[in-house]
PDB file of C-alpha atoms in Angstrom:
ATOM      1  CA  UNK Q   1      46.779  36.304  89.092  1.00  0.00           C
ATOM      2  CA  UNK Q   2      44.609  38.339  91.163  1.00  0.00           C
ATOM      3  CA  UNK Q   3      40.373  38.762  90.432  1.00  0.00           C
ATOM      4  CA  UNK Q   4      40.851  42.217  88.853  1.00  0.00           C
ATOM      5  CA  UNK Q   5      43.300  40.528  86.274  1.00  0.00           C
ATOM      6  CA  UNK Q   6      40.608  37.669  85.756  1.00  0.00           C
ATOM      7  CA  UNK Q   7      37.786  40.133  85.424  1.00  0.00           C
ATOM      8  CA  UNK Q   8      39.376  42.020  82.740  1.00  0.00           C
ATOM      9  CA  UNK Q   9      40.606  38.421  80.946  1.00  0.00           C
ATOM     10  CA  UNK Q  10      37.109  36.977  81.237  1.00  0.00           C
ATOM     11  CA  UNK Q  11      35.965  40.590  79.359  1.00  0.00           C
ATOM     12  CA  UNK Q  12      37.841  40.846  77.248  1.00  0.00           C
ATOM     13  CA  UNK Q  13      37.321  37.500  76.224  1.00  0.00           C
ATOM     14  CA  UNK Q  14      33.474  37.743  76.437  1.00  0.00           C
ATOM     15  CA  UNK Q  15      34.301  41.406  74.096  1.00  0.00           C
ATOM     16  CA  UNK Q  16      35.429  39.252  71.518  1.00  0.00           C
ATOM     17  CA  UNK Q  17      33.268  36.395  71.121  1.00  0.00           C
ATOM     18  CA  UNK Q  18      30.998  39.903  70.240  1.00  0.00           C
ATOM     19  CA  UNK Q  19      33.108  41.268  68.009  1.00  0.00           C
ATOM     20  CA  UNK Q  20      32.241  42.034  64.299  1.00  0.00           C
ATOM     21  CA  UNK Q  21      34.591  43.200  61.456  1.00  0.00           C
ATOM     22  CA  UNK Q  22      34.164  46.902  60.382  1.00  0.00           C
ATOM     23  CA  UNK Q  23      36.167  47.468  57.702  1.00  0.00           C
ATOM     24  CA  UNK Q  24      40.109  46.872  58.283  1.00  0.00           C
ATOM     25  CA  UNK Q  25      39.018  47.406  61.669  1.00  0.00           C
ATOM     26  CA  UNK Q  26      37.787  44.663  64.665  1.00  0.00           C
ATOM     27  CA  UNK Q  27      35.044  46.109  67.066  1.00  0.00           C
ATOM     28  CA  UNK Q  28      33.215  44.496  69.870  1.00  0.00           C
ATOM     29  CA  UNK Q  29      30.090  46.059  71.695  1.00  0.00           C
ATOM     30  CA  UNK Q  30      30.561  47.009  74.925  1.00  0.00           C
ATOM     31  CA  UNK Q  31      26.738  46.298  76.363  1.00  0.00           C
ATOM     32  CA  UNK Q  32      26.046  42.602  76.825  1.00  0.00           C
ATOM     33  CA  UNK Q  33      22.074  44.164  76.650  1.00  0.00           C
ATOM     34  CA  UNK Q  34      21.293  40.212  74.837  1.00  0.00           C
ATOM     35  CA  UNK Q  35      22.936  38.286  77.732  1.00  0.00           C
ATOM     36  CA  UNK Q  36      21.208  40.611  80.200  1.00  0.00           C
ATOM     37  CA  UNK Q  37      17.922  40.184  78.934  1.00  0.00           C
ATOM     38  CA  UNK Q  38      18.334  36.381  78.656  1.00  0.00           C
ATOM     39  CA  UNK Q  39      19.425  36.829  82.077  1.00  0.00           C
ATOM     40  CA  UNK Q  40      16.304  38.367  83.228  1.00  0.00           C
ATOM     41  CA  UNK Q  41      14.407  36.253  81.434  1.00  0.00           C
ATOM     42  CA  UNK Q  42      15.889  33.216  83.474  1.00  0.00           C
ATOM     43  CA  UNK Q  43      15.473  35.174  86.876  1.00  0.00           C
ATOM     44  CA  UNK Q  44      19.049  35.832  87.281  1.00  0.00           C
ATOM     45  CA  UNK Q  45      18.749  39.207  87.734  1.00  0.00           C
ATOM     46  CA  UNK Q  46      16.336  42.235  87.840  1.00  0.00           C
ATOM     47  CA  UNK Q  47      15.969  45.805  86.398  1.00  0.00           C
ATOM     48  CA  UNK Q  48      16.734  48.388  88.545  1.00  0.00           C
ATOM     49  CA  UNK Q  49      15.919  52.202  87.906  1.00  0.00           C
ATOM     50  CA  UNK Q  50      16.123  52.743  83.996  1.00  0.00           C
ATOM     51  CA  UNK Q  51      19.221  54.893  83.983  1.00  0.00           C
ATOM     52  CA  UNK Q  52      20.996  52.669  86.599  1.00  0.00           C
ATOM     53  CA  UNK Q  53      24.425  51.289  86.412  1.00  0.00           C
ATOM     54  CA  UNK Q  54      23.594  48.121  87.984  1.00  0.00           C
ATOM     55  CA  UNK Q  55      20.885  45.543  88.213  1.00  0.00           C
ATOM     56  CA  UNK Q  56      19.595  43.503  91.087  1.00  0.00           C
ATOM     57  CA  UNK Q  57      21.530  39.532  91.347  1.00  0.00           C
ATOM     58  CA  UNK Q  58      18.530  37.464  92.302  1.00  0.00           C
ATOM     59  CA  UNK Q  59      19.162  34.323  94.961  1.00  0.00           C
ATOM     60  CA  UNK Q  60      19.309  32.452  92.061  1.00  0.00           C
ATOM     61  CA  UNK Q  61      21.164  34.169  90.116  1.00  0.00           C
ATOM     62  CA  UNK Q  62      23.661  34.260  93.099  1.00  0.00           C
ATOM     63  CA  UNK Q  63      23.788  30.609  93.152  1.00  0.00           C
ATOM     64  CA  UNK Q  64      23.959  29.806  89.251  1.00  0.00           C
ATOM     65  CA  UNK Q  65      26.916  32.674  89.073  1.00  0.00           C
ATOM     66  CA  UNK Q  66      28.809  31.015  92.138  1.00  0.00           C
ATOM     67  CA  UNK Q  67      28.439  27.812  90.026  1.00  0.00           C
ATOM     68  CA  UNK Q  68      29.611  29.326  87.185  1.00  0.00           C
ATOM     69  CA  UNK Q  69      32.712  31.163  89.202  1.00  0.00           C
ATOM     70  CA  UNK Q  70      33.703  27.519  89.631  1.00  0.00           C
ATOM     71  CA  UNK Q  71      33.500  25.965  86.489  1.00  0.00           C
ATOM     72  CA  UNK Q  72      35.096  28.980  84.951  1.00  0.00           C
ATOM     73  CA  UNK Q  73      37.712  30.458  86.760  1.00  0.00           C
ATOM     74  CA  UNK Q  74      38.677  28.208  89.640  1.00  0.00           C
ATOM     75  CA  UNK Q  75      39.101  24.842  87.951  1.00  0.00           C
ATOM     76  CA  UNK Q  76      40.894  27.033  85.744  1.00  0.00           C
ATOM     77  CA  UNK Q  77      43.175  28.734  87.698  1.00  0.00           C
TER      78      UNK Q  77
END
């Protein structure tokens, strides 16, 4: 399986441990604007401009997300 496939596994999975019930209907938010600000909070990562697509990986962000590359997707592959 190649990292796009993973990517859009790990999503999708992360979609639906957000997902409510509306209805007859199952939705999931597509922000993770809770995550991101727990993130921040942690010094993960950083705000960039306001209307920015991205945000800024901090050194230790870099190093806790390598971490959790490996616990979650390599020992798992």
């Amino acid at each position: 399986m190649d990292n796009a496939a993973k990517i859009d596994e790990l999503v999708l999975a992360l979609m639906s441990l957000n997902k409510f019930d509306d209805g007859n209907t199952t939705r999931a938010w597509k922000s993770f604007d809770e995550s991101l600000e727990r993130l921040h909070a942690q010094n993960y990562i950083r705000s960039s401009a306001p209307n920015a697509k991205s945000v800024l990986i901090t050194p230790e962000g870099l190093a806790f997300a390598q971490k959790c590359v490996k616990k979650h997707i390599t020992e798992n592959a």
